[in-house]
CSV table of N, CA and C in Angstrom, one decimal:
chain,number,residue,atom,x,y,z
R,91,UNK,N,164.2,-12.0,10.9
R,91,UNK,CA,164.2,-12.1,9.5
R,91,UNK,C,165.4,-11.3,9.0
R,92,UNK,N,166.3,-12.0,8.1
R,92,UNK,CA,167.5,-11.0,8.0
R,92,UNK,C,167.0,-10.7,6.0
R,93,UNK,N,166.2,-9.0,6.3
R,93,UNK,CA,165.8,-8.6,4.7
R,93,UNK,C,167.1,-9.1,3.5
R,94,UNK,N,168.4,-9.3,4.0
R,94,UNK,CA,169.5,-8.6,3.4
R,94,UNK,C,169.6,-10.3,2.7
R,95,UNK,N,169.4,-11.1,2.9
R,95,UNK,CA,169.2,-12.7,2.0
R,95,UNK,C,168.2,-12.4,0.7
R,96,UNK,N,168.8,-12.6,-0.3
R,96,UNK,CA,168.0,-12.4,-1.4
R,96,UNK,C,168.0,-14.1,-1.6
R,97,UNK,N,166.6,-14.1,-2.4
R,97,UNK,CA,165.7,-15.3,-2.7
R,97,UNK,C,167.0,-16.2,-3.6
R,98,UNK,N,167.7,-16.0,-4.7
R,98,UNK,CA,169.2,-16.5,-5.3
R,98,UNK,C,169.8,-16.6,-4.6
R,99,UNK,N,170.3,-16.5,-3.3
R,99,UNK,CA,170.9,-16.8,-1.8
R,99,UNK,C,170.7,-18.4,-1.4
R,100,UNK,N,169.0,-18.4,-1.5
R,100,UNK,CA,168.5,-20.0,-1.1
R,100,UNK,C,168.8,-20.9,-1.7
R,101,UNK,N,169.6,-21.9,-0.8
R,101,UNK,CA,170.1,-23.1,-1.5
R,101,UNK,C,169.1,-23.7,-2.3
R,102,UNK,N,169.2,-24.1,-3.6
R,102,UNK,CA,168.4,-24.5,-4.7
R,102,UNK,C,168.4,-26.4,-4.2
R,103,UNK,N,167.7,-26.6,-4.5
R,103,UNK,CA,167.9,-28.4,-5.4
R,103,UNK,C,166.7,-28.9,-4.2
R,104,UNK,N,166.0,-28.4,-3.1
R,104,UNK,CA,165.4,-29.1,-1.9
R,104,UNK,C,164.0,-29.1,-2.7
R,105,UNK,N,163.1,-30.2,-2.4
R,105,UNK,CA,162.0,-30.3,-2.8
R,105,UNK,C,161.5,-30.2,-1.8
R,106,UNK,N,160.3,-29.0,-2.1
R,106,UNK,CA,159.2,-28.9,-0.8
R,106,UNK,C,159.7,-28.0,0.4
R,107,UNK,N,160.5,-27.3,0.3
R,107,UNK,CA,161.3,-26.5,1.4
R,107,UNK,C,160.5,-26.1,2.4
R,108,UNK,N,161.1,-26.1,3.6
R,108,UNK,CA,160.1,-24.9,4.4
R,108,UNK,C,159.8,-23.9,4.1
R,109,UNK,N,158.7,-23.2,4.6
R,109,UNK,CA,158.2,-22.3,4.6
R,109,UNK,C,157.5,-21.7,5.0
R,110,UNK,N,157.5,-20.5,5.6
R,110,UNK,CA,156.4,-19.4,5.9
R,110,UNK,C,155.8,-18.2,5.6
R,111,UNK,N,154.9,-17.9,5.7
R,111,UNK,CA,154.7,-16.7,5.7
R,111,UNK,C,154.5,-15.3,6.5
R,112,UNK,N,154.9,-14.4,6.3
R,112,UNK,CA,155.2,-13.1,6.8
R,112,UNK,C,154.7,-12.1,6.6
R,113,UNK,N,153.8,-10.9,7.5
R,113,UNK,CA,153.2,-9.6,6.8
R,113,UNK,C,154.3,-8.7,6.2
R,114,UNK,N,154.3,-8.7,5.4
R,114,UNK,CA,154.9,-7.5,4.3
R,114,UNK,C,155.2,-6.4,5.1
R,115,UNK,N,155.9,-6.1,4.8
R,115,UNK,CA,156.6,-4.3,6.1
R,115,UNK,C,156.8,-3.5,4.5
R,116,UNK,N,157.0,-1.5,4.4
R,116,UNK,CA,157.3,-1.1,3.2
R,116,UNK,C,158.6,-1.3,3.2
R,117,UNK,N,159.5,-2.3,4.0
R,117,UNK,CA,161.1,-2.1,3.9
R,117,UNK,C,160.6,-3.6,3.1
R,118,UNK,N,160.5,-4.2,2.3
R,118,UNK,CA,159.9,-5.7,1.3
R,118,UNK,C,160.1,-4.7,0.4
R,119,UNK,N,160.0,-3.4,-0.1
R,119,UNK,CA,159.2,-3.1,-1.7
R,119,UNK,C,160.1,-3.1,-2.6
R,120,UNK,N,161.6,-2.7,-2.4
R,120,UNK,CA,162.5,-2.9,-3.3
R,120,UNK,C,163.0,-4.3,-3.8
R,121,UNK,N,162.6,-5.2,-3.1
R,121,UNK,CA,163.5,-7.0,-2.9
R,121,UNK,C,162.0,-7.5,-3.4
R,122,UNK,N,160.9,-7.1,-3.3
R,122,UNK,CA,159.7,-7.4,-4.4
R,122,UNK,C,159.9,-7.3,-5.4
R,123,UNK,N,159.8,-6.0,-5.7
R,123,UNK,CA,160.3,-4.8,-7.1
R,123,UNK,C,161.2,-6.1,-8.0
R,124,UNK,N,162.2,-6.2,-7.1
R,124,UNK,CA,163.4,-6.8,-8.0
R,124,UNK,C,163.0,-8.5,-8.2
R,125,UNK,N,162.5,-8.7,-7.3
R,125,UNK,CA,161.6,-10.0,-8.1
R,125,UNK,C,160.8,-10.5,-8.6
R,126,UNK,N,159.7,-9.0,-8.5
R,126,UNK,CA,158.7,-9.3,-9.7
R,126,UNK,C,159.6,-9.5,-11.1
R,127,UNK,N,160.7,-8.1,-11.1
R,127,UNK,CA,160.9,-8.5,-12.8
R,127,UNK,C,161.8,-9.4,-13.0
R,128,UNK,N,162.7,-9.8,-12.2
R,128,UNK,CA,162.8,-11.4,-12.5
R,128,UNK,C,162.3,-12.5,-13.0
R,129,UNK,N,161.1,-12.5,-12.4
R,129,UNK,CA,159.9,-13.5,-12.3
R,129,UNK,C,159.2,-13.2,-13.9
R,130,UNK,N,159.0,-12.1,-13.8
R,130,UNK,CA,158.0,-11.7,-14.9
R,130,UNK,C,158.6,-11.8,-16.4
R,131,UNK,N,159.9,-11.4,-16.7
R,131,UNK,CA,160.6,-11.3,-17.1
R,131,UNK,C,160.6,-11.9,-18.6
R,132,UNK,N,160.7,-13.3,-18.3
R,132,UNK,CA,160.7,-14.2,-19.2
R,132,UNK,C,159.1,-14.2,-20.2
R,133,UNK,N,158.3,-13.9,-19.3
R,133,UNK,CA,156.9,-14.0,-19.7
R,133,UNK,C,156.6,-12.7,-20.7
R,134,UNK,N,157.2,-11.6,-20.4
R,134,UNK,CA,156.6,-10.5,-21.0
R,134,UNK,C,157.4,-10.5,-22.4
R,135,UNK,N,158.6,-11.1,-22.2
R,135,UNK,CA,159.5,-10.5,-23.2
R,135,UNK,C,159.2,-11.5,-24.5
R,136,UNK,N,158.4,-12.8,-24.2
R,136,UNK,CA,157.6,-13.8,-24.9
R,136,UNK,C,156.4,-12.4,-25.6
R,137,UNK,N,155.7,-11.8,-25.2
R,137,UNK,CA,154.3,-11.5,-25.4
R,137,UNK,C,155.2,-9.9,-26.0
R,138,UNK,N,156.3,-9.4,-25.8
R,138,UNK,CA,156.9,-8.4,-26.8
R,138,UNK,C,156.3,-7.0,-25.4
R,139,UNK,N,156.5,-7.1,-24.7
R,139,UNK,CA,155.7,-6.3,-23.2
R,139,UNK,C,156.9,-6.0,-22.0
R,140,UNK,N,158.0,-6.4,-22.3
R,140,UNK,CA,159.0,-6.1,-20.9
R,140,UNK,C,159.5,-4.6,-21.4
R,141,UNK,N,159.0,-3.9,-20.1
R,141,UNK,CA,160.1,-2.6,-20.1
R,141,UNK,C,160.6,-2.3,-18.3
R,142,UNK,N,161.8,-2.3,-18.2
R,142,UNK,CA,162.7,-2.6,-17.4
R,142,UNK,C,162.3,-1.6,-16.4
R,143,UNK,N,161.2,-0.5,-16.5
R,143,UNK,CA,161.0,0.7,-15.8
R,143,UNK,C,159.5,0.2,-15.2
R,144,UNK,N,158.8,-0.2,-16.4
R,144,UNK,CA,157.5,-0.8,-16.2
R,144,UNK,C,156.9,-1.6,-15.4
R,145,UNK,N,158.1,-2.7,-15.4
R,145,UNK,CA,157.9,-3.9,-14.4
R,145,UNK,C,157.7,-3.6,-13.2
R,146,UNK,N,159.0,-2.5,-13.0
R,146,UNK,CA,159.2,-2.5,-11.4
R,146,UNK,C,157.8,-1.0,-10.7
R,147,UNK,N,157.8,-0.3,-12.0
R,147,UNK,CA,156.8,0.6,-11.2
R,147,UNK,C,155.3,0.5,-10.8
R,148,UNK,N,155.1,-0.9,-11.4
R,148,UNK,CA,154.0,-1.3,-11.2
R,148,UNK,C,153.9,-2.0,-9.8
R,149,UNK,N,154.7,-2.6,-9.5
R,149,UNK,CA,154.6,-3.5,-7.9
R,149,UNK,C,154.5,-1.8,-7.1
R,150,UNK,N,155.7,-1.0,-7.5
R,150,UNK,CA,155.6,0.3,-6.5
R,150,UNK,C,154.3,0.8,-6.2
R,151,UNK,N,153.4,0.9,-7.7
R,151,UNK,CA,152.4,1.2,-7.7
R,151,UNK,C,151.2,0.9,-6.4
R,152,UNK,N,151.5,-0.5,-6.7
R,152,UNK,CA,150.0,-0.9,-6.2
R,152,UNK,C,150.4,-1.9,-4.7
R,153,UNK,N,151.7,-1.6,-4.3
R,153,UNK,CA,152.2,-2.5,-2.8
R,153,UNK,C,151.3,-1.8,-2.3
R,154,UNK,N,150.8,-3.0,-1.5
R,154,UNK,CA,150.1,-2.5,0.1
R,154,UNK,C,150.5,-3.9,0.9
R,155,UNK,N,151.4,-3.0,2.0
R,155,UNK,CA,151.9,-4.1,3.0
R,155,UNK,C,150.7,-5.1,3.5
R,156,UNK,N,150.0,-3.9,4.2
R,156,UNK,CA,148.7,-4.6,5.2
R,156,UNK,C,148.0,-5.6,3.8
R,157,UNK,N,147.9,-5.6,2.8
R,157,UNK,CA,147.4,-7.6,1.7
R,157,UNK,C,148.4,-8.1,1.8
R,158,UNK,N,149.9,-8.1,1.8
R,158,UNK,CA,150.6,-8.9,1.2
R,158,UNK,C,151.2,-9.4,2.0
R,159,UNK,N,151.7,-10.7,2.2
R,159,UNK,CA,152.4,-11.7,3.0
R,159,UNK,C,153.8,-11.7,1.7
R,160,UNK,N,154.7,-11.8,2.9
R,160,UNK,CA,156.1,-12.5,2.6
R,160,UNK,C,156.1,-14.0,2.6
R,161,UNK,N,156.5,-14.7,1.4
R,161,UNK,CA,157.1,-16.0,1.5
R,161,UNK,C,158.8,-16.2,2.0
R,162,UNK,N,158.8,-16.9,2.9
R,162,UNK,CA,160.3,-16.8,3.9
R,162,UNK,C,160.5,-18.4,3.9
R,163,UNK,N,161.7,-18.3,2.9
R,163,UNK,CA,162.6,-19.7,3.2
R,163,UNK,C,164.2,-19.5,3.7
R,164,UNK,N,164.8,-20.5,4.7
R,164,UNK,CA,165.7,-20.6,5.3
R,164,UNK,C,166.0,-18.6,5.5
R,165,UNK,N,164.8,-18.4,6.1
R,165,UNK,CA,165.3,-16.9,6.6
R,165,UNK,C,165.3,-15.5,5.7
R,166,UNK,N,165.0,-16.2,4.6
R,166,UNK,CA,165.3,-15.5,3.3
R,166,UNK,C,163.7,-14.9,2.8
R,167,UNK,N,164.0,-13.9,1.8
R,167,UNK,CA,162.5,-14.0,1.1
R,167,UNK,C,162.3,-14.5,-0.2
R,168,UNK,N,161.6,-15.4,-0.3
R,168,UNK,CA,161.1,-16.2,-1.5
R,168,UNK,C,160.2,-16.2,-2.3
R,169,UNK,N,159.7,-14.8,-2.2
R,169,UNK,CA,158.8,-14.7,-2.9
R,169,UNK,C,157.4,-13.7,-2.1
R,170,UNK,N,156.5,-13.2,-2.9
R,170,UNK,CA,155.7,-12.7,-1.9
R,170,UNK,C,154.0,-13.2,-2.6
R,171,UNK,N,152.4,-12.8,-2.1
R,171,UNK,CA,151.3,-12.5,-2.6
R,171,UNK,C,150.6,-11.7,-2.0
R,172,UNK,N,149.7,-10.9,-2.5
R,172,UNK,CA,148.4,-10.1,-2.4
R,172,UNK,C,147.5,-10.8,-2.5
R,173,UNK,N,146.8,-10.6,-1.2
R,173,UNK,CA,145.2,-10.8,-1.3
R,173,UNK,C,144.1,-9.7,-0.8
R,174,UNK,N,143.8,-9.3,-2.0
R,174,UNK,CA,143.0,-8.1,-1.6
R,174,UNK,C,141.6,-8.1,-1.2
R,175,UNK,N,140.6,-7.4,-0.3
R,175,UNK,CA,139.3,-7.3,-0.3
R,175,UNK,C,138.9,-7.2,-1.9
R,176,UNK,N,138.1,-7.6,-2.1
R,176,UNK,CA,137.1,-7.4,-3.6
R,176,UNK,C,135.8,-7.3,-3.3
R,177,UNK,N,135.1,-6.9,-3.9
R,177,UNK,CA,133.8,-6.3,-4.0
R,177,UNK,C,132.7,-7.6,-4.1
R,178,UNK,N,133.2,-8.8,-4.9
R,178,UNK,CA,132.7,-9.8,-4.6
R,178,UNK,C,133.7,-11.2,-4.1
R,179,UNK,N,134.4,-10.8,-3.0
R,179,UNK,CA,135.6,-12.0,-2.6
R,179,UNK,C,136.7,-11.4,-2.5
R,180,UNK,N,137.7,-12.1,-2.9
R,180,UNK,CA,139.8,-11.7,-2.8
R,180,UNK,C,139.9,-11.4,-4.4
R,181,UNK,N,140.7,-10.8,-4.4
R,181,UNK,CA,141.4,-11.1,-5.6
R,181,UNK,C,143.1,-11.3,-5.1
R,182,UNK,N,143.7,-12.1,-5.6
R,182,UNK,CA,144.9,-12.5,-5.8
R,182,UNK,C,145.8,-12.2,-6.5
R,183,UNK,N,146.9,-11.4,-5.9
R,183,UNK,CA,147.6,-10.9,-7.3
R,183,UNK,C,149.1,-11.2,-6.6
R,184,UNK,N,150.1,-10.7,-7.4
R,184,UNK,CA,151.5,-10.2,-6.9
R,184,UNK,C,152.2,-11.5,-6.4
R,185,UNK,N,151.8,-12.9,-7.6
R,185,UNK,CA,152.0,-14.1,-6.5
R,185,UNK,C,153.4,-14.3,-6.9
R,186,UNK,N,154.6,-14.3,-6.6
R,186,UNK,CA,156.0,-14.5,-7.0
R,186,UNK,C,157.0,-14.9,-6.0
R,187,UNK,N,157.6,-16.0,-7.2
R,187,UNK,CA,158.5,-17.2,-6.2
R,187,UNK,C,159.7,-17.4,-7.0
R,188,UNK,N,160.8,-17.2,-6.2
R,188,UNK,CA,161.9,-16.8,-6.5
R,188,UNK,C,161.7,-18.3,-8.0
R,189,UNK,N,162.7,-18.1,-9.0
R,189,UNK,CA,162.4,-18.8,-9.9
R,189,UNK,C,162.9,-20.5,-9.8
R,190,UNK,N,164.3,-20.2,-8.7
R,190,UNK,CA,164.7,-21.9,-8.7
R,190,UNK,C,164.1,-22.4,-7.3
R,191,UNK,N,163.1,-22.0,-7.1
R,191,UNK,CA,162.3,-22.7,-5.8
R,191,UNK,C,161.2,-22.9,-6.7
R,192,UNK,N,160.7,-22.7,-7.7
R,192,UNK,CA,159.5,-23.0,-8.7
R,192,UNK,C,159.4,-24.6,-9.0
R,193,UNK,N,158.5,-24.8,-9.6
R,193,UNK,CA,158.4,-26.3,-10.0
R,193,UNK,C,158.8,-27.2,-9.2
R,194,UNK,N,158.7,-27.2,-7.9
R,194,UNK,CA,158.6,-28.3,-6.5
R,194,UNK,C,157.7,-28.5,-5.3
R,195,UNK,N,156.7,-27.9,-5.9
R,195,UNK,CA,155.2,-28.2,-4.6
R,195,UNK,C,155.2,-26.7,-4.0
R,196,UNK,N,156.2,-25.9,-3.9
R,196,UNK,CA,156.5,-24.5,-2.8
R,196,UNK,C,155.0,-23.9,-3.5
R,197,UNK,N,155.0,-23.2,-4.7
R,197,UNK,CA,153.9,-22.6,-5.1
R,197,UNK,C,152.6,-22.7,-4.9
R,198,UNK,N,152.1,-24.4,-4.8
R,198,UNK,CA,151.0,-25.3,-4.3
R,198,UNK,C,150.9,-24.6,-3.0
R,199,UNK,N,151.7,-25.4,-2.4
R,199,UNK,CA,151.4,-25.6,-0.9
R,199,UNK,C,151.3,-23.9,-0.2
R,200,UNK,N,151.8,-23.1,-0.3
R,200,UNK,CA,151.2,-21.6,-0.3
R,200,UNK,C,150.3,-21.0,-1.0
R,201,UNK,N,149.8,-21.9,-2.0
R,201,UNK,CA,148.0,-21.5,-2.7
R,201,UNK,C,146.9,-22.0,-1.9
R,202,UNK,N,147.1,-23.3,-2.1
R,202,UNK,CA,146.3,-24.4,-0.9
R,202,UNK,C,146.1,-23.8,0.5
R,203,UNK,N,147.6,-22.9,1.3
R,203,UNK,CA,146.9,-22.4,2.4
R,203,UNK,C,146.1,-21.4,2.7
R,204,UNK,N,146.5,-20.7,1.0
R,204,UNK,CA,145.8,-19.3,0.9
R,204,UNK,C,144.5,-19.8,1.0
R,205,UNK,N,144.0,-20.7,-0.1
R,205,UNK,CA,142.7,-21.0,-0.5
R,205,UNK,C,142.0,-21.4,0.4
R,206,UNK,N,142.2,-22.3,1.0
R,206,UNK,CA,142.2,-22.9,2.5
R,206,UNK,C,141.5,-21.4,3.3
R,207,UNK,N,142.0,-20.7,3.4
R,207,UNK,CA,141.7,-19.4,4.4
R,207,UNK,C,140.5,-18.9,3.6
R,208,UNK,N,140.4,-18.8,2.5
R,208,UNK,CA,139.3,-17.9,1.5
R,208,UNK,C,137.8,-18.9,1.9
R,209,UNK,N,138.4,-19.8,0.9
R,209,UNK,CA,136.8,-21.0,1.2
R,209,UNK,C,136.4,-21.0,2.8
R,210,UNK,N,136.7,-20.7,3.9
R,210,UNK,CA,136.5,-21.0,5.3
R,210,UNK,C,135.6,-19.4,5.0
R,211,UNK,N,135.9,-18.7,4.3
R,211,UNK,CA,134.9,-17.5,4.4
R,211,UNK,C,133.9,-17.2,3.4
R,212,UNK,N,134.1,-18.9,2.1
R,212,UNK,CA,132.6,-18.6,1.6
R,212,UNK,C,133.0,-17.4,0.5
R,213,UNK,N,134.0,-17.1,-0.3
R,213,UNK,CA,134.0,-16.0,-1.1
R,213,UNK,C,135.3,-16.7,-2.7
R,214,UNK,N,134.2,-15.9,-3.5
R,214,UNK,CA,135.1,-16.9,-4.7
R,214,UNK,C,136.8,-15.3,-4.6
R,215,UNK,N,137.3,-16.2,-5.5
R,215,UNK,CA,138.7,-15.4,-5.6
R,215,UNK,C,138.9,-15.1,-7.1
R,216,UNK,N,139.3,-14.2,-7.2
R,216,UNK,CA,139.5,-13.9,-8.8
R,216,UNK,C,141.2,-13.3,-8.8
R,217,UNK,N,141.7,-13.8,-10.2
R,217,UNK,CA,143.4,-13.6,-10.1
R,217,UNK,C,143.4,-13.3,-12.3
R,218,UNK,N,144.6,-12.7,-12.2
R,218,UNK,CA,144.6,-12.6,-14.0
R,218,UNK,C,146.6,-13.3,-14.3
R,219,UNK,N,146.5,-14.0,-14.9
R,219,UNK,CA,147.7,-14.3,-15.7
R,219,UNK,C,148.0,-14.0,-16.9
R,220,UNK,N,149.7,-14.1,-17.2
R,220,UNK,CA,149.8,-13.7,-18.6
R,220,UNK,C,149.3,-15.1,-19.5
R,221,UNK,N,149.2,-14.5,-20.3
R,221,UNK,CA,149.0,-15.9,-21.5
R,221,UNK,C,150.1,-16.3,-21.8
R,222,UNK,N,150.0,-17.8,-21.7
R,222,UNK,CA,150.7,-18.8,-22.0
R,222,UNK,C,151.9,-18.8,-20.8
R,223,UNK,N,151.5,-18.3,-19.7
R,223,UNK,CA,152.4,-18.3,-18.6
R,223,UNK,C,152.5,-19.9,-18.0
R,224,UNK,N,153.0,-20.2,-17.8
R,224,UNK,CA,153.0,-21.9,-16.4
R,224,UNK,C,152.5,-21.5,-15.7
R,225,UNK,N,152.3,-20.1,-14.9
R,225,UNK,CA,151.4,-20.2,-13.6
R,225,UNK,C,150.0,-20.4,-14.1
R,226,UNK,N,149.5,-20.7,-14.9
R,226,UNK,CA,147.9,-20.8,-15.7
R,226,UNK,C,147.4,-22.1,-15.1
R,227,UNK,N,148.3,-23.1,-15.2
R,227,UNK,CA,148.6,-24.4,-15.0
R,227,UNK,C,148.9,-24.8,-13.4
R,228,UNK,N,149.3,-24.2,-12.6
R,228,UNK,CA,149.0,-24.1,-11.6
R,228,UNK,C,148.0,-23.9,-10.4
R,229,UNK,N,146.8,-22.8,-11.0
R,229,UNK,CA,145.6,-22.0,-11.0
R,229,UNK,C,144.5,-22.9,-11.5
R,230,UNK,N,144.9,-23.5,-12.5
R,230,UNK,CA,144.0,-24.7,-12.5
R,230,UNK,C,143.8,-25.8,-12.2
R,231,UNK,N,144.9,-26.3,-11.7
R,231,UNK,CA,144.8,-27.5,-10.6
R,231,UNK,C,143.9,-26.9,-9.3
R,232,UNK,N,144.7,-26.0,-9.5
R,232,UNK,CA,143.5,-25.1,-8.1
R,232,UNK,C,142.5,-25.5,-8.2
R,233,UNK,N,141.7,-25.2,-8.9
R,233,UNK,CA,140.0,-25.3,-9.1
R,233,UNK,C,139.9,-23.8,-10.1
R,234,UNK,N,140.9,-23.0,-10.4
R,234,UNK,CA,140.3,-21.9,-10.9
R,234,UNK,C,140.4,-22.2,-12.6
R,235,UNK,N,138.9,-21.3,-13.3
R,235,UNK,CA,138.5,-21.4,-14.3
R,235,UNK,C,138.6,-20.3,-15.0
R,236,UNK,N,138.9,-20.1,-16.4
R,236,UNK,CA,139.1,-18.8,-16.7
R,236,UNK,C,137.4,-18.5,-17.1
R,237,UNK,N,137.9,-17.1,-16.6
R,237,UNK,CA,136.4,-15.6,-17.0
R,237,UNK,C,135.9,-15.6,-18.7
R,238,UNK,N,137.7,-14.8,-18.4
R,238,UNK,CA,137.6,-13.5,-20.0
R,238,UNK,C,139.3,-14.1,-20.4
R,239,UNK,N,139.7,-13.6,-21.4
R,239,UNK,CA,140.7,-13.4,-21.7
R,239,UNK,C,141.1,-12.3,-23.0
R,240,UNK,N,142.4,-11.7,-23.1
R,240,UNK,CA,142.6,-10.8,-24.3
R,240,UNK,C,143.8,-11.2,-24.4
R,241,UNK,N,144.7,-10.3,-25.7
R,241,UNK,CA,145.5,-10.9,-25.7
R,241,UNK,C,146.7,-11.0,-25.4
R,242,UNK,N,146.9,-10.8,-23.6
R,242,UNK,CA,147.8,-10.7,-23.1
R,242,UNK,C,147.4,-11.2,-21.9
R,243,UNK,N,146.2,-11.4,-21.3
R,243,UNK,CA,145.9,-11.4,-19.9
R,243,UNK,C,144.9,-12.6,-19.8
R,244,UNK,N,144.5,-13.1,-19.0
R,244,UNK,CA,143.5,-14.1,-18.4
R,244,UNK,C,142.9,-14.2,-17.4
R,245,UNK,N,142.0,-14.1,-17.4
R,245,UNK,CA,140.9,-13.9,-16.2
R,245,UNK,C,140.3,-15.0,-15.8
R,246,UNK,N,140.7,-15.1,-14.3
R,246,UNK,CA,140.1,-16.3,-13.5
R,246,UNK,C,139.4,-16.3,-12.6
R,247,UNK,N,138.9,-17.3,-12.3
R,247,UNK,CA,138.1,-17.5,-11.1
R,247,UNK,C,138.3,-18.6,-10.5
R,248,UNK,N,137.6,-18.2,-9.0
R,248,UNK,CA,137.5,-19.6,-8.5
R,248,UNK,C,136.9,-19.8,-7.3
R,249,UNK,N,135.6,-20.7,-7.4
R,249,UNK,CA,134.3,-20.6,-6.6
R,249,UNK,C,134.7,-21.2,-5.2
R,250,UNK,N,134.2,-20.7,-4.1
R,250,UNK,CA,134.7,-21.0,-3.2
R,250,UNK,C,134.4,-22.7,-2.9
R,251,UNK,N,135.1,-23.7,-2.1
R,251,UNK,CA,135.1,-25.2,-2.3
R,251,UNK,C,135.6,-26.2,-3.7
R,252,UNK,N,136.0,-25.2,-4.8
R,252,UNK,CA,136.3,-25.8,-5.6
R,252,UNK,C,137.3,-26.9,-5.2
R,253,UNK,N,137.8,-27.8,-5.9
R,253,UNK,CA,138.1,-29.0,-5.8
R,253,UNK,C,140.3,-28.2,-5.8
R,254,UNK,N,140.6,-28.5,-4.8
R,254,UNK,CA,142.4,-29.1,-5.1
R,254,UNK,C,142.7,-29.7,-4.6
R,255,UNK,N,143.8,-30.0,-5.4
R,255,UNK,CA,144.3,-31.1,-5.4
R,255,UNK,C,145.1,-31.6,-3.7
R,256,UNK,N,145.2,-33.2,-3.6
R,256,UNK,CA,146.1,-33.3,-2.5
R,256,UNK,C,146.9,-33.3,-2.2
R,257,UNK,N,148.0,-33.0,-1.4
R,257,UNK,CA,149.5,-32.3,-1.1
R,257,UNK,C,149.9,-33.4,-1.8
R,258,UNK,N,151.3,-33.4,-2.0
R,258,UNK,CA,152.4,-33.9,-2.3
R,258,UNK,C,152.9,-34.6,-1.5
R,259,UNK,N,153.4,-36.0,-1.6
R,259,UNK,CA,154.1,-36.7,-0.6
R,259,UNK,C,155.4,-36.1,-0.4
């Protein structure tokens, strides 16, 4: 895996790219860091919430290699997620995809295998989005339902066997 390919490296325009996933090492935390607030970016500054210090100290905060998988296209990193133990199931967090690999199945198809692994163990998963984010929309095709909400965040769920959808030709 060459760390030094940043996710805007990846040739854009492929639907459905390959992909894998990768355990997270602490040499990921800065090339995360810089793509969560990429990612996030656009959403907070909608909801009046982006501070350029904030973004990034929060992934520092709360990285733990051993939950999080790397998403790796053409060698590159594309993104990463957390799946944590929870008290009742996973919780899901930290799910981020480089932004011009978005909106072509990539996001799905690395939910679907997460989910896929969770339901085989019988435990619901809980995840929070921003409001009025597109990944909301995504989380729902899943099978996940919102909890709670305020007015910045959303709270989901999602019982194990819920219904998603089928791949993409």
């Amino acid at each position: 895996m060459n760390a030094h390919i940043r996710a805007d490296e990846i040739p854009p325009g492929r639907v459905r790219p390959e992909w894998r996933l990768r355990p997270a090492e602490p040499a990921d935390l800065e090339t995360l860091v810089e793509l969560r607030a990429t990612v996030m970016r656009p959403d907070l500054e909608r909801l009046g919430r982006f501070d350029e210090r904030r973004v990034r100290q929060r992934l520092r905060d709360a990285f733990s290699p051993r939950d999080t998988a790397v998403i790796v296209v053409d060698d590159a990193v594309a993104g990463c997620v957390t799946v944590r133990p929870a008290e009742d199931g996973r919780l899901l967090e930290h799910f981020y995809l480089a932004p011009h690999l978005q909106g072509h199945g990539l996001g799905s198809a690395v939910l679907r295998a997460l989910l896929d692994g969770i339901d085989a163990d019988g435990v619901a998963v809980r995840l929070n989005v921003l409001q009025g984010s597109a990944a909301r929309r995504l989380y729902e095709r899943h099978g996940f339902t919102v909890e709670a909400e305020d007015p910045v965040d959303v709270f989901m769920v999602r019982r194990p066997g819920a219904i998603s959808p089928v791949p993409r030709a």
